[in-house]
Amino acid sequence: KNEVEQSPQNLTAQEGEFITINCSYSVGISALHWLQQHPGGGIVSLFMLSSGKKKHGRLIATINIQEKHSSLHITASHPRDSAVYICAVRQGGSEKLVFGKGTKLTVNP
Amino acid sequence: EPEVTQTPSHQVTQMGQEVILRCVPISNHLYFYWYRQILGQKVEFLVSFYNNEISEKSEIFDDQFSVERPDGSNFTLKIRSTKLEDSAMYFCASSGPGGERTEAFFGQGTRLTVV
């Protein structure tokens, strides 16, 4: 059974700050997803990673397979980045995603 | 941009009643999923569906639950006799021909309230 741990649980930042959210998992995976959940509840996929690093705009996601760890970075944070960021992993041979509890990010102007 | 759509956005039902939650996945996707999120908790997998049959299910997905793809475009989750603890946000998701190797796209969710 794969356990997915995220840190921190809550994060408050000032506009413009560099943000890092961490995710660790316990068992080997085929892919790791970073997702964003807004207060209305909808979930948006940000990245799917199996190795290395991906960048999209101000968002960067990295993964270290050997250490079973991934980070999501937000550069030049903005109040509209305020949301819950969720890490989810998929084990090889399984289609299901196992979710972390999420990190609630609040960016103040 | 293609998206997964779910209806209704919010449903209130009496305990013991049957509910059907509906989803229209992205049109060329082949893998379909239901997840749920109880208020304040993490998202949990319920079931995956491929080639017109269940490919994987969790222990939550008991005989109370069923899924169907009735007409080639809709994907439904039926709860036969709802309980108070079924109150949650239910998310439908779909992914492309690569299955686990492709990104999953989520709908906006249906908030189910059982009273």
Short mmCIF file of C-alpha atoms in Angstrom, two decimals, chain A residues 30 33 35 37 40-43 45 48 90-97 99-101, chain B residues 31 33 35 37 42-43 45 48 55-56 89 91 99-104 106-108:
data_model
loop_
_atom_site.label_atom_id
_atom_site.label_comp_id
_atom_site.label_asym_id
_atom_site.label_seq_id
_atom_site.Cartn_x
_atom_site.Cartn_y
_atom_site.Cartn_z
CA SER A 30 4.95 4.57 -12.52
CA HIS A 33 0.72 13.79 -10.55
CA LEU A 35 -3.11 18.63 -9.07
CA GLN A 37 -8.06 22.07 -6.18
CA GLY A 40 -15.28 25.29 -5.42
CA GLY A 41 -13.89 21.75 -5.35
CA GLY A 42 -12.89 21.13 -8.97
CA ILE A 43 -9.57 19.37 -9.60
CA SER A 45 -4.20 18.47 -13.45
CA MET A 48 2.35 14.21 -14.66
CA ARG A 90 0.16 5.71 -9.57
CA GLN A 91 1.86 2.38 -8.96
CA GLY A 92 3.03 0.27 -11.86
CA GLY A 93 0.33 -2.11 -13.04
CA SER A 94 -2.44 -0.16 -11.34
CA GLU A 95 -4.65 2.50 -12.82
CA LYS A 96 -5.71 4.10 -9.58
CA LEU A 97 -4.24 7.28 -8.17
CA PHE A 99 -3.73 10.89 -3.17
CA GLY A 100 -1.97 12.89 -0.51
CA LYS A 101 -3.96 15.09 1.87
CA TYR B 31 -10.15 4.82 -19.34
CA TYR B 33 -12.62 6.57 -13.15
CA TYR B 35 -13.14 9.08 -7.07
CA GLN B 37 -13.71 13.12 -1.38
CA LYS B 42 -8.27 13.23 0.91
CA VAL B 43 -9.52 12.05 -2.45
CA PHE B 45 -10.26 5.94 -5.57
CA SER B 48 -11.73 2.27 -12.94
CA SER B 55 -10.72 -3.01 -14.39
CA GLU B 56 -9.98 -2.13 -10.78
CA MET B 89 -17.84 15.13 -3.56
CA PHE B 91 -15.23 13.15 -9.18
CA GLY B 99 -4.15 4.43 -19.51
CA GLU B 100 -1.78 4.65 -16.55
CA ARG B 101 0.88 6.26 -18.76
CA THR B 102 -1.31 9.26 -19.57
CA GLU B 103 -2.62 12.22 -17.66
CA ALA B 104 -6.00 11.97 -15.97
CA PHE B 106 -11.04 15.44 -13.79
CA GLY B 107 -14.55 16.83 -13.88
CA GLN B 108 -15.73 19.60 -11.57
#
